[in-house]
Coordinates of C-alpha atoms and ligand atoms in Angstrom, one line a residue:
M2 CA 16.0 31.8 1.2
A3 CA 14.5 31.4 4.7
K4 CA 11.4 29.2 4.6
E5 CA 8.0 30.7 5.6
V6 CA 7.0 29.6 9.1
V7 CA 3.6 28.0 9.8
H8 CA 2.6 27.9 13.5
V9 CA 0.8 24.9 14.8
I10 CA -0.9 24.8 18.2
D11 CA 0.2 21.6 20.0
L12 CA -1.8 20.6 23.0
E13 CA 0.1 17.3 23.2
S14 CA -3.0 15.2 22.5
G15 CA -1.9 13.1 19.5
N16 CA 0.1 12.6 16.4
L17 CA 1.2 16.0 15.1
R18 CA 4.3 14.6 13.5
S19 CA 2.4 13.8 10.3
L20 CA 1.0 17.3 10.0
Q21 CA 4.5 18.7 10.5
N22 CA 5.8 16.3 7.9
A23 CA 3.1 17.3 5.4
I24 CA 3.8 21.0 5.9
E25 CA 7.6 20.5 5.6
H26 CA 7.0 18.4 2.5
L27 CA 5.3 21.4 1.0
G28 CA 8.4 23.6 1.6
Y29 CA 7.4 25.4 4.8
E30 CA 8.9 25.4 8.3
V31 CA 6.8 24.4 11.4
E32 CA 6.9 26.0 14.8
F33 CA 4.8 24.4 17.5
I34 CA 3.2 26.6 20.2
R35 CA 2.5 24.6 23.3
R36 CA 1.4 27.4 25.6
L37 CA 1.2 31.2 25.3
E38 CA 3.9 32.6 27.6
D39 CA 3.3 36.2 26.7
G40 CA -0.4 35.8 26.0
S41 CA -0.2 36.7 22.3
L42 CA -0.3 35.3 18.8
R43 CA 0.8 38.6 17.3
H44 CA 3.9 37.2 15.7
V45 CA 2.0 34.4 13.9
Q46 CA 1.1 34.7 10.2
K47 CA -0.4 31.3 9.5
L48 CA -1.9 29.2 12.2
I49 CA -3.2 25.6 12.3
L50 CA -5.2 24.2 15.2
P51 CA -5.2 20.4 14.9
G52 CA -6.9 18.1 17.4
V53 CA -7.5 14.5 18.2
G54 CA -9.1 12.8 21.1
N55 CA -11.7 14.0 23.5
F56 CA -13.5 17.3 22.9
G57 CA -13.8 18.3 26.5
H58 CA -10.2 17.5 27.3
F59 CA -9.0 19.5 24.2
V60 CA -11.1 22.6 24.9
R61 CA -10.1 22.6 28.5
E62 CA -6.5 22.4 27.6
L63 CA -6.9 25.2 25.1
R64 CA -8.4 27.4 27.9
A65 CA -5.9 26.3 30.5
R66 CA -2.9 27.1 28.2
G67 CA -4.3 30.6 27.6
F68 CA -5.2 30.2 23.9
V69 CA -8.9 31.2 23.8
E70 CA -8.7 35.0 23.8
P71 CA -5.6 35.3 21.7
L72 CA -7.2 33.0 19.2
I73 CA -10.3 35.2 18.9
E74 CA -8.1 38.2 18.6
Y75 CA -6.1 36.4 15.9
I76 CA -9.3 35.5 14.0
D77 CA -10.5 39.1 14.2
S78 CA -7.2 40.3 12.7
G79 CA -8.0 38.5 9.5
R80 CA -4.9 36.2 9.5
P81 CA -5.5 32.7 8.2
L82 CA -6.5 29.9 10.6
M83 CA -7.1 26.3 9.8
G84 CA -8.7 23.8 12.3
I85 CA -8.4 20.1 11.8
C86 CA -10.7 17.4 13.3
V87 CA -11.2 18.3 17.0
G88 CA -9.7 21.6 16.0
L89 CA -12.8 22.1 13.8
Q90 CA -15.1 20.8 16.6
T91 CA -13.7 23.5 19.0
F92 CA -15.4 26.2 16.8
F93 CA -18.8 24.7 17.6
K94 CA -21.0 25.4 20.6
R95 CA -20.7 22.1 22.5
S96 CA -20.4 18.3 22.0
E97 CA -22.5 15.4 23.3
E98 CA -19.0 13.9 24.1
S99 CA -18.5 16.4 27.0
P100 CA -21.7 18.3 27.4
E101 CA -20.3 20.3 30.4
V102 CA -17.7 22.0 28.3
Q103 CA -18.4 25.1 26.1
G104 CA -16.7 25.3 22.7
L105 CA -15.8 28.6 21.1
G106 CA -19.3 28.9 19.6
L107 CA -18.3 30.4 16.3
V108 CA -20.4 27.8 14.5
D109 CA -23.9 27.9 16.0
L110 CA -24.4 24.1 16.2
D111 CA -23.9 21.3 18.7
L112 CA -22.0 18.1 17.9
S113 CA -23.6 14.7 18.5
R114 CA -22.6 11.1 18.3
F115 CA -23.2 9.1 15.1
D116 CA -26.1 6.6 15.3
D117 CA -24.5 3.2 15.4
S118 CA -27.6 1.2 14.7
D119 CA -26.9 1.1 10.9
K120 CA -23.1 1.5 10.8
S121 CA -19.8 1.2 12.7
V122 CA -18.9 4.1 15.0
P123 CA -16.3 5.7 14.9
E124 CA -16.4 6.6 11.3
I125 CA -13.0 5.4 10.2
G126 CA -12.2 5.7 6.5
W127 CA -12.3 7.6 3.3
N128 CA -15.3 9.7 2.4
C129 CA -16.1 12.3 -0.3
V130 CA -17.1 15.8 0.5
R131 CA -19.6 18.1 -1.2
V132 CA -19.0 21.8 -1.2
L133 CA -22.4 23.4 -1.2
G134 CA -23.0 26.1 -3.7
S135 CA -19.7 25.5 -5.7
E136 CA -19.5 26.1 -9.4
D137 CA -19.0 23.5 -12.1
D138 CA -15.2 23.6 -12.5
K139 CA -14.2 25.5 -9.3
T140 CA -14.1 24.4 -5.7
L141 CA -12.9 25.6 -2.4
Y142 CA -9.4 24.9 -1.0
A143 CA -9.0 21.9 -3.4
M144 CA -11.9 20.0 -2.0
D145 CA -12.5 18.2 -5.3
P146 CA -15.6 16.2 -5.7
G147 CA -13.6 13.2 -7.0
S148 CA -11.2 13.2 -4.0
R149 CA -11.5 11.1 -0.9
F150 CA -10.5 12.4 2.5
Y151 CA -9.7 10.4 5.6
F152 CA -12.1 10.8 8.5
V153 CA -11.8 9.3 12.0
H154 CA -14.4 10.5 14.6
S155 CA -17.5 9.4 16.5
Y156 CA -19.0 12.9 17.0
A157 CA -19.9 15.3 14.2
G158 CA -21.9 18.4 13.3
I159 CA -24.9 16.4 12.0
V160 CA -27.1 18.8 10.1
S161 CA -30.6 19.0 8.7
S162 CA -31.5 21.2 5.7
E163 CA -32.7 23.9 8.1
D164 CA -29.4 23.9 9.9
I165 CA -27.6 24.2 6.6
D166 CA -29.8 27.2 5.5
R167 CA -29.3 28.9 8.9
L168 CA -25.5 28.5 8.9
Q169 CA -25.2 29.7 5.3
N170 CA -27.3 32.7 6.3
E171 CA -24.8 33.4 9.0
G172 CA -22.0 33.6 6.4
W173 CA -20.6 30.1 6.5
T174 CA -19.7 28.2 3.4
L175 CA -20.1 24.5 4.1
A176 CA -18.8 21.2 2.8
V177 CA -20.8 18.2 3.9
A178 CA -20.3 14.5 3.8
T179 CA -22.7 11.6 4.4
Y180 CA -22.1 8.7 6.7
G181 CA -24.9 6.1 6.5
L182 CA -28.0 8.2 6.6
E183 CA -26.5 11.1 8.5
T184 CA -25.2 14.3 6.8
F185 CA -22.6 16.1 8.7
I186 CA -20.3 19.0 8.3
A187 CA -17.0 18.0 6.6
A188 CA -15.6 21.5 6.4
V189 CA -16.5 25.1 7.1
V190 CA -15.1 28.3 5.6
K191 CA -15.8 31.9 6.6
N192 CA -13.4 34.7 5.6
N193 CA -10.0 33.8 7.1
I194 CA -11.3 30.6 8.9
F195 CA -11.1 27.2 7.3
A196 CA -11.6 24.0 9.2
T197 CA -12.0 20.3 8.2
Q198 CA -13.5 17.4 10.1
F199 CA -11.2 15.1 8.1
H200 CA -7.4 14.8 8.3
P201 CA -5.8 16.3 5.2
E202 CA -2.4 15.3 6.5
K203 CA -3.6 11.7 6.3
S204 CA -5.4 12.0 3.0
G205 CA -2.7 11.2 0.5
I206 CA -2.1 13.5 -2.5
A207 CA -5.6 15.1 -2.2
G208 CA -4.9 16.1 1.4
L209 CA -1.5 17.6 0.6
R210 CA -3.1 19.6 -2.2
L211 CA -5.6 21.0 0.2
I212 CA -3.0 22.0 2.8
E213 CA -1.0 23.7 0.1
S214 CA -4.0 25.7 -1.1
F215 CA -4.6 26.8 2.5
L216 CA -1.0 27.8 3.0
K217 CA -0.9 29.7 -0.3
Q218 CA -4.3 31.1 0.5
E219 CA -5.7 29.9 -2.8
K220 CA -9.3 29.7 -1.7
D221 CA -10.9 29.3 -5.1
T222 CA -9.3 26.3 -6.8
T223 CA -9.9 24.6 -10.1
I224 CA -11.1 21.0 -9.8
V225 CA -8.3 18.6 -10.7
N226 CA -9.9 15.4 -9.5
K227 CA -13.4 15.0 -11.1
A228 CA -16.0 12.7 -9.6
L229 CA -15.9 9.3 -11.2
D230 CA -19.1 7.6 -12.1
D231 CA -20.0 5.8 -9.0
V232 CA -19.6 2.1 -9.4
E233 CA -21.2 1.4 -6.1
K234 CA -22.9 3.4 -3.3
T235 CA -21.7 1.8 -0.1
P236 CA -24.1 1.7 2.8
T237 CA -21.9 4.0 4.7
G238 CA -20.5 6.3 2.0
L239 CA -17.0 5.2 2.8
T240 CA -14.7 3.5 0.2
R241 CA -13.6 -0.1 0.7
R242 CA -10.4 0.2 2.7
V243 CA -7.3 -1.8 1.6
I244 CA -4.5 -2.0 4.2
A245 CA -1.0 -3.3 3.8
C246 CA 0.5 -4.9 6.8
L247 CA 4.2 -5.3 7.6
D248 CA 5.2 -7.9 10.2
V249 CA 8.6 -6.6 11.4
R250 CA 11.3 -8.3 13.5
T251 CA 15.0 -8.6 13.8
N252 CA 16.5 -11.4 11.7
D253 CA 19.3 -13.6 12.9
N254 CA 21.9 -10.9 11.9
G255 CA 20.2 -8.3 14.0
D256 CA 18.7 -6.4 11.1
L257 CA 15.1 -5.1 11.1
V258 CA 13.3 -6.9 8.3
V259 CA 9.8 -7.4 7.1
T260 CA 8.9 -11.0 7.4
K261 CA 5.9 -13.2 6.7
G262 CA 5.1 -16.7 7.6
D263 CA 2.3 -19.1 7.4
Q264 CA 0.2 -19.9 10.5
Y265 CA 2.6 -17.5 12.3
D266 CA 5.8 -19.5 11.5
V267 CA 8.1 -17.0 10.0
R268 CA 11.2 -19.2 9.5
E269 CA 12.2 -20.8 6.1
K270 CA 11.3 -24.4 6.0
S271 CA 14.6 -25.2 4.2
D272 CA 17.8 -23.1 4.3
G273 CA 18.6 -23.8 7.9
G274 CA 15.4 -22.2 9.2
D275 CA 16.4 -18.5 8.9
V276 CA 13.8 -15.8 9.5
R277 CA 12.3 -14.9 6.1
N278 CA 13.5 -11.6 4.9
L279 CA 11.2 -9.9 2.5
G280 CA 12.5 -6.3 2.6
K281 CA 13.1 -3.1 4.6
P282 CA 10.1 -1.8 6.5
V283 CA 10.3 1.9 5.7
E284 CA 11.0 1.3 2.0
M285 CA 8.1 -1.2 1.7
A286 CA 5.7 1.1 3.6
E287 CA 6.5 3.9 1.2
K288 CA 6.0 1.6 -1.8
Y289 CA 2.6 0.6 -0.6
Y290 CA 1.6 4.2 0.1
R291 CA 2.6 5.0 -3.5
Q292 CA 0.6 2.0 -4.8
G293 CA -2.5 3.5 -3.1
A294 CA -2.7 1.6 0.3
D295 CA -5.4 3.3 2.4
E296 CA -3.4 2.5 5.6
V297 CA -0.2 0.9 6.6
T298 CA 0.1 -1.3 9.7
F299 CA 3.4 -2.3 11.3
L300 CA 3.4 -5.2 13.7
N301 CA 6.5 -5.7 15.8
I302 CA 6.2 -9.4 16.1
T303 CA 9.0 -10.0 18.6
S304 CA 8.6 -6.7 20.6
F305 CA 12.5 -6.2 20.7
R306 CA 12.5 -7.2 24.3
N307 CA 16.0 -6.1 25.1
S308 CA 16.2 -2.4 24.2
P309 CA 15.0 0.5 26.3
V310 CA 11.6 1.6 25.1
K311 CA 12.7 5.0 24.0
D312 CA 15.3 3.5 21.7
A313 CA 13.0 0.8 20.3
P314 CA 14.0 0.5 16.6
M315 CA 10.3 0.5 15.7
L316 CA 10.1 4.1 16.8
E317 CA 12.6 5.1 14.2
V318 CA 10.7 3.0 11.6
L319 CA 7.6 5.1 12.4
R320 CA 9.4 8.4 12.3
L321 CA 10.9 7.7 8.9
A322 CA 7.7 6.2 7.4
A323 CA 5.6 9.1 8.6
R324 CA 7.8 11.5 6.5
T325 CA 6.7 10.0 3.2
C326 CA 3.5 8.1 3.9
F327 CA 0.6 10.5 4.2
V328 CA -2.0 7.9 5.1
P329 CA -2.8 6.5 8.6
L330 CA -0.2 4.4 10.2
T331 CA -0.8 1.8 12.9
V332 CA 1.8 0.2 15.1
G333 CA 1.4 -2.9 17.2
G334 CA 3.6 -5.3 19.2
G335 CA 4.7 -4.6 22.8
I336 CA 2.0 -2.0 23.6
K337 CA 1.7 -2.8 27.3
D338 CA 3.2 -1.8 30.6
V339 CA 6.9 -2.6 30.3
V340 CA 10.1 -2.7 32.4
D341 CA 13.2 -1.3 30.8
P342 CA 16.5 -3.2 31.0
D343 CA 17.5 -0.8 33.8
G344 CA 14.4 -1.7 35.8
T345 CA 12.4 1.4 35.1
R346 CA 8.7 0.7 34.8
I347 CA 7.0 2.3 31.8
P348 CA 3.2 2.4 31.6
A349 CA 1.6 1.4 28.3
L350 CA 0.2 4.9 28.0
E351 CA 3.7 6.2 27.8
V352 CA 4.8 3.6 25.4
A353 CA 1.9 4.5 23.1
S354 CA 2.6 8.2 23.5
L355 CA 6.1 7.6 22.2
Y356 CA 4.6 6.0 19.1
F357 CA 2.1 8.7 18.6
R358 CA 4.8 11.3 18.8
A359 CA 6.8 9.4 16.3
G360 CA 4.0 9.5 13.7
A361 CA 1.6 6.6 14.5
D362 CA -2.1 7.3 14.4
K363 CA -3.2 4.2 16.1
V364 CA -1.7 1.6 18.3
S365 CA -2.7 -2.1 18.1
I366 CA -2.8 -4.2 21.3
G367 CA -2.6 -8.0 21.1
S368 CA -1.6 -10.0 24.1
D369 CA -2.5 -7.3 26.6
A370 CA -6.0 -7.1 25.2
V371 CA -6.4 -10.8 26.1
T372 CA -5.3 -10.2 29.7
A373 CA -7.6 -7.1 29.9
A374 CA -10.6 -9.2 28.7
E375 CA -9.9 -12.0 31.1
N376 CA -9.7 -9.6 34.0
F377 CA -12.8 -7.9 32.8
Y378 CA -14.8 -11.1 33.0
A379 CA -13.2 -12.2 36.2
N380 CA -14.2 -8.8 37.6
G381 CA -17.9 -9.4 36.8
G382 CA -17.8 -7.4 33.5
K383 CA -16.7 -4.2 35.2
C384 CA -14.0 -1.8 33.9
T385 CA -11.2 -0.8 36.3
G386 CA -9.9 2.2 34.3
T387 CA -6.4 0.9 34.6
T388 CA -5.9 -1.4 31.5
P389 CA -3.8 0.0 28.6
I390 CA -6.9 -0.1 26.4
E391 CA -8.7 2.2 28.9
T392 CA -5.8 4.5 29.7
I393 CA -4.8 5.0 26.0
S394 CA -8.3 5.5 24.7
K395 CA -9.1 8.0 27.5
A396 CA -6.1 10.1 26.6
Y397 CA -6.1 9.8 22.8
G398 CA -9.6 8.8 21.9
I399 CA -11.0 5.3 21.1
Q400 CA -10.1 5.7 17.4
A401 CA -6.5 5.5 18.4
V402 CA -6.8 2.0 20.0
V403 CA -7.0 -1.1 17.8
I404 CA -7.1 -4.6 19.3
S405 CA -5.3 -7.3 17.3
V406 CA -7.0 -10.6 17.7
D407 CA -5.2 -13.9 16.9
P408 CA -7.9 -16.6 17.0
K409 CA -7.8 -20.3 16.0
R410 CA -10.8 -22.3 14.9
K411 CA -11.9 -24.9 17.5
Y412 CA -14.4 -27.5 16.4
I413 CA -17.3 -28.5 18.7
A414 CA -19.6 -31.4 18.4
D415 CA -22.2 -30.1 20.8
P416 CA -22.7 -26.3 21.0
A417 CA -24.7 -26.7 24.3
K418 CA -21.5 -27.8 26.0
C419 CA -19.5 -24.8 24.8
N420 CA -19.1 -21.7 27.0
Y421 CA -18.4 -19.4 24.1
N422 CA -20.4 -18.1 21.2
C423 CA -20.4 -20.9 18.6
I424 CA -21.3 -20.9 14.9
E425 CA -22.7 -23.6 12.7
T426 CA -19.9 -24.0 10.1
K427 CA -20.1 -24.9 6.4
F428 CA -16.7 -26.6 6.8
P429 CA -17.1 -29.5 9.3
G430 CA -14.2 -30.5 11.5
P431 CA -12.0 -33.6 11.1
H432 CA -14.6 -35.8 13.0
G433 CA -17.6 -34.3 11.2
E434 CA -18.1 -31.6 13.9
K435 CA -20.7 -29.1 12.6
Y436 CA -19.9 -26.3 15.1
C437 CA -16.9 -24.2 16.0
Y438 CA -15.8 -21.2 18.0
Y439 CA -12.7 -19.2 17.7
Q440 CA -10.3 -19.7 20.5
V441 CA -8.1 -16.7 21.5
T442 CA -4.3 -16.9 21.6
S443 CA -1.7 -14.5 22.6
Q444 CA 2.1 -14.1 22.3
G445 CA 1.9 -14.6 18.5
G446 CA -0.2 -17.7 18.8
R447 CA 2.0 -19.4 21.3
K448 CA -0.3 -19.2 24.3
V449 CA -3.9 -20.5 24.1
H450 CA -6.6 -19.0 26.3
E451 CA -9.9 -20.2 27.6
L452 CA -11.8 -17.4 25.8
G453 CA -13.6 -17.0 22.5
A454 CA -12.7 -14.2 20.0
Y455 CA -16.4 -13.1 20.2
E456 CA -16.2 -12.6 23.9
L457 CA -12.7 -11.0 23.6
C458 CA -14.0 -8.4 21.2
Q459 CA -17.0 -7.6 23.2
A460 CA -15.0 -7.0 26.4
C461 CA -12.5 -4.8 24.5
E462 CA -15.2 -2.7 22.9
K463 CA -16.6 -2.1 26.4
L464 CA -13.1 -1.2 27.7
G465 CA -12.7 1.4 25.0
A466 CA -11.1 -0.1 21.9
G467 CA -12.1 1.6 18.7
E468 CA -11.3 -1.0 16.0
V469 CA -10.6 -4.7 15.6
L470 CA -7.8 -6.1 13.6
L471 CA -9.1 -9.6 13.0
N472 CA -6.4 -12.1 12.2
C473 CA -7.0 -15.8 11.8
I474 CA -4.1 -18.2 12.5
D475 CA -5.6 -21.0 10.4
K476 CA -5.7 -18.7 7.4
D477 CA -2.5 -16.7 7.9
G478 CA -0.2 -17.0 4.9
T479 CA -2.3 -19.7 3.1
N480 CA -3.4 -17.5 0.2
S481 CA -6.7 -19.2 0.4
G482 CA -8.9 -16.2 1.1
Y483 CA -10.4 -14.8 4.3
D484 CA -12.5 -16.7 6.9
F485 CA -16.0 -15.2 6.3
E486 CA -17.6 -17.2 9.1
L487 CA -15.2 -15.7 11.6
I488 CA -15.6 -12.2 10.2
N489 CA -19.4 -12.4 10.3
Q490 CA -19.3 -13.6 13.8
I491 CA -17.1 -10.8 15.0
K492 CA -19.1 -8.2 13.1
S493 CA -22.2 -9.4 15.0
A494 CA -20.4 -9.0 18.3
V495 CA -19.3 -5.3 18.1
S496 CA -20.3 -2.0 16.5
I497 CA -16.7 -0.7 16.1
P498 CA -15.1 -1.2 12.7
V499 CA -13.5 -4.6 11.9
I500 CA -10.5 -5.2 9.6
A501 CA -10.4 -8.6 8.0
S502 CA -6.9 -10.1 8.0
S503 CA -5.2 -13.4 7.1
G504 CA -5.5 -15.4 3.9
A505 CA -5.5 -12.8 1.1
G506 CA -3.7 -14.3 -1.9
K507 CA -5.2 -12.6 -4.9
P508 CA -7.4 -9.6 -5.8
E509 CA -10.5 -11.8 -5.9
H510 CA -10.2 -12.4 -2.2
F511 CA -10.6 -8.7 -1.5
E512 CA -13.7 -8.5 -3.7
Q513 CA -15.2 -11.6 -2.0
V514 CA -14.7 -10.4 1.5
F515 CA -16.5 -7.2 0.8
K516 CA -19.3 -8.9 -1.0
N517 CA -19.8 -11.7 1.5
T518 CA -19.4 -9.8 4.8
S519 CA -20.0 -6.3 6.1
V520 CA -16.4 -5.9 7.1
D521 CA -15.0 -2.4 7.2
A522 CA -11.5 -3.0 5.8
A523 CA -9.4 -5.8 4.4
L524 CA -5.7 -6.3 5.0
G525 CA -3.1 -8.1 3.0
A526 CA 0.5 -9.0 3.7
G527 CA 2.3 -11.9 2.0
M528 CA 0.8 -11.4 -1.5
F529 CA 2.1 -7.8 -1.5
H530 CA 5.5 -8.6 0.0
R531 CA 6.3 -11.4 -2.4
G532 CA 5.5 -9.0 -5.3
E533 CA 2.6 -11.2 -6.6
Y534 CA 0.2 -8.3 -6.7
T535 CA 0.4 -4.5 -6.1
V536 CA -2.1 -2.7 -4.0
K537 CA -3.1 -0.8 -7.2
Q538 CA -3.9 -4.1 -8.9
V539 CA -6.1 -5.1 -6.1
K540 CA -8.0 -1.8 -6.2
D541 CA -8.3 -1.7 -9.9
Y542 CA -9.7 -5.2 -9.8
M543 CA -12.2 -4.2 -7.0
R544 CA -13.4 -1.2 -9.0
E545 CA -13.8 -3.3 -12.2
H546 CA -16.0 -5.6 -10.1
G547 CA -18.2 -2.9 -8.9
L548 CA -16.6 -2.0 -5.6
C549 CA -16.0 1.6 -4.5
V550 CA -12.3 2.2 -3.7
R551 CA -10.1 5.3 -3.3
L552 CA -8.0 5.8 -6.4
D553 CA -5.3 8.4 -5.8
E554 CA -4.5 10.0 -9.1
Q555 CA -0.8 9.3 -8.6
M556 CA -1.1 5.6 -7.7
E557 CA 1.8 3.6 -9.1
Ligands
1PR8 O1 0.9 -9.3 21.5 O2 0.5 -6.9 21.6 O3 2.8 -7.7 21.5 O4 1.3 -7.9 19.6 C1 2.0 -8.7 18.7 C2 1.4 -8.6 17.3 O5 2.2 -9.3 16.5 C3 0.0 -9.1 17.2 O6 -0.7 -8.2 16.4 C4 0.1 -10.4 16.5 O7 -0.9 -10.6 15.6 C5 1.4 -10.2 15.7 N1 2.2 -11.5 15.6 C6 2.9 -12.1 16.5 N2 3.6 -13.1 16.0 C7 3.3 -13.2 14.7 C8 3.8 -14.1 13.7 O8 3.4 -14.1 12.5 N3 4.6 -15.0 14.2 N4 2.0 -11.8 13.2 C9 2.4 -12.1 14.4 C10 0.7 -11.7 12.9 C11 -0.8 -11.4 11.3 C12 -1.2 -10.5 10.3 C13 -0.7 -11.0 9.0 C14 -2.0 -11.4 8.4 C15 -2.0 -11.4 6.9 N5 0.5 -11.4 11.7 O9 -0.7 -9.2 10.5 O10 -0.1 -10.0 8.4 O11 -2.3 -12.7 8.9 O12 -1.1 -12.3 6.3 P1 -1.4 -12.8 4.9 O13 -2.1 -11.7 4.1 O14 0.0 -13.1 4.3 O15 -2.2 -14.1 5.0 P2 1.4 -8.0 21.1

């Protein structure tokens, strides 16, 4: 039997591969519509408008490609339409992000930027949503009160109780979420229109259930996932994010393997010094997804220098992983301007685009972020608009650009003589030094730079990075826990989210990092790869110790 077709509007602004995979996983076929040649959506029965990136760019593209009037006609005809993220935002009047651009104005409200004085912006993470006016055991489109959905945005329809009353009087059913002290619109429903600010295709089982209920047009659904008694109310409302990270490289036989070293040395100490082989990247990613990882990160630690970019084996890893892992995927390693073996120059933006099209949600930039920060300071603290951080975040939004920082602790006897932000440390150096800063490295720790991690992160935030993946070479692979002093220093440097990395060896370390710092997420590698603990064990432990985590009901 032929599969039912779902049409998806594709303005080529981000990762639509995951949405396609989710819809196909549910037994439907996807057809993308990139522009309207004959000016009509008459042949379409079910339509999804997903969006990422900049509001103004997205709405302008929608108009330029002739979608606006056919979309209104489509809505008036009563056929089902679902908007996702910037797709939802398009239904609003306008956004502080691009005040000069008019949205469709279906929802009589403006979007504004979250206040970053009490929390990280963008909001990146798993939040719960409250359907206003729902009954005890029923909800709307499977938006269960016990489910968590993945949000990633800086602008939102922030509402007061008067706004809520007004929109409800205009016939909208609303679901709201709370980020810090701000309540904003998480979803809207009116007749055939349904739109979510969060990404259901990135929200694990709960998200798949929601997409299915939309595709089956089962608006009123029975609650499956009931709200658990809250162990903790986090200051932001988000759960504590747990990320599994896969360092990937070719081993000496040319196979792509997940590896893991200590202090960035990935070769066995005995056994002739082979690259440690801990498993196959796609299989391991899927395993961690099933165990309840909130995100999976792939780091190409050797950047496969000899293959043309479009054939990079890591692209295939992303394509395959995105078919089965319905949580955010990040890829790093080699995101920079590159020259193919045939001499063709490929800008970093194009390299990143290939990864987004393959199924990545974020790219992580390591060595090139250091170069960009050095140039930023050499240029008197001015942006040039040309660095990969800038070009990629301009095209795909800041939430799509992570910087990966590889610092090393450097002890200082006299902080007055140091050019970088120093901290007084509880762990004095070998000669009793009481101060340290964190010196930046690149090329996987091989090159040391005259720059502090604090200064690097500040420059990159100004250039347009949306998140910091904070490694620590001294701690990497030691199983001795995270470096809280480094994490607290970097949290005080930036207002974008920070992911703690390096040193996790047991579930207690995750508990401690969230209780001793205000970090936004914590990442583990070796302890998962060596099978010492599962992600589920970490999350169960965290919950038992009073921390709020996302528990997918099918976690293994
Ligand atoms: O410089 O943009 O091409 O990116 C290269 C990327 O590869 C960077 O993100 C850099 O951190 C990473 N990388 C390069 N060499 C190594 C290496 O190990 N030899 N891995 C490497 C860095 C750090 C973490 C690790 C945590 C947690 N890996 O991802 O997973 O330290 O480990 P643990 O939980 O086992 O302690 P570019």
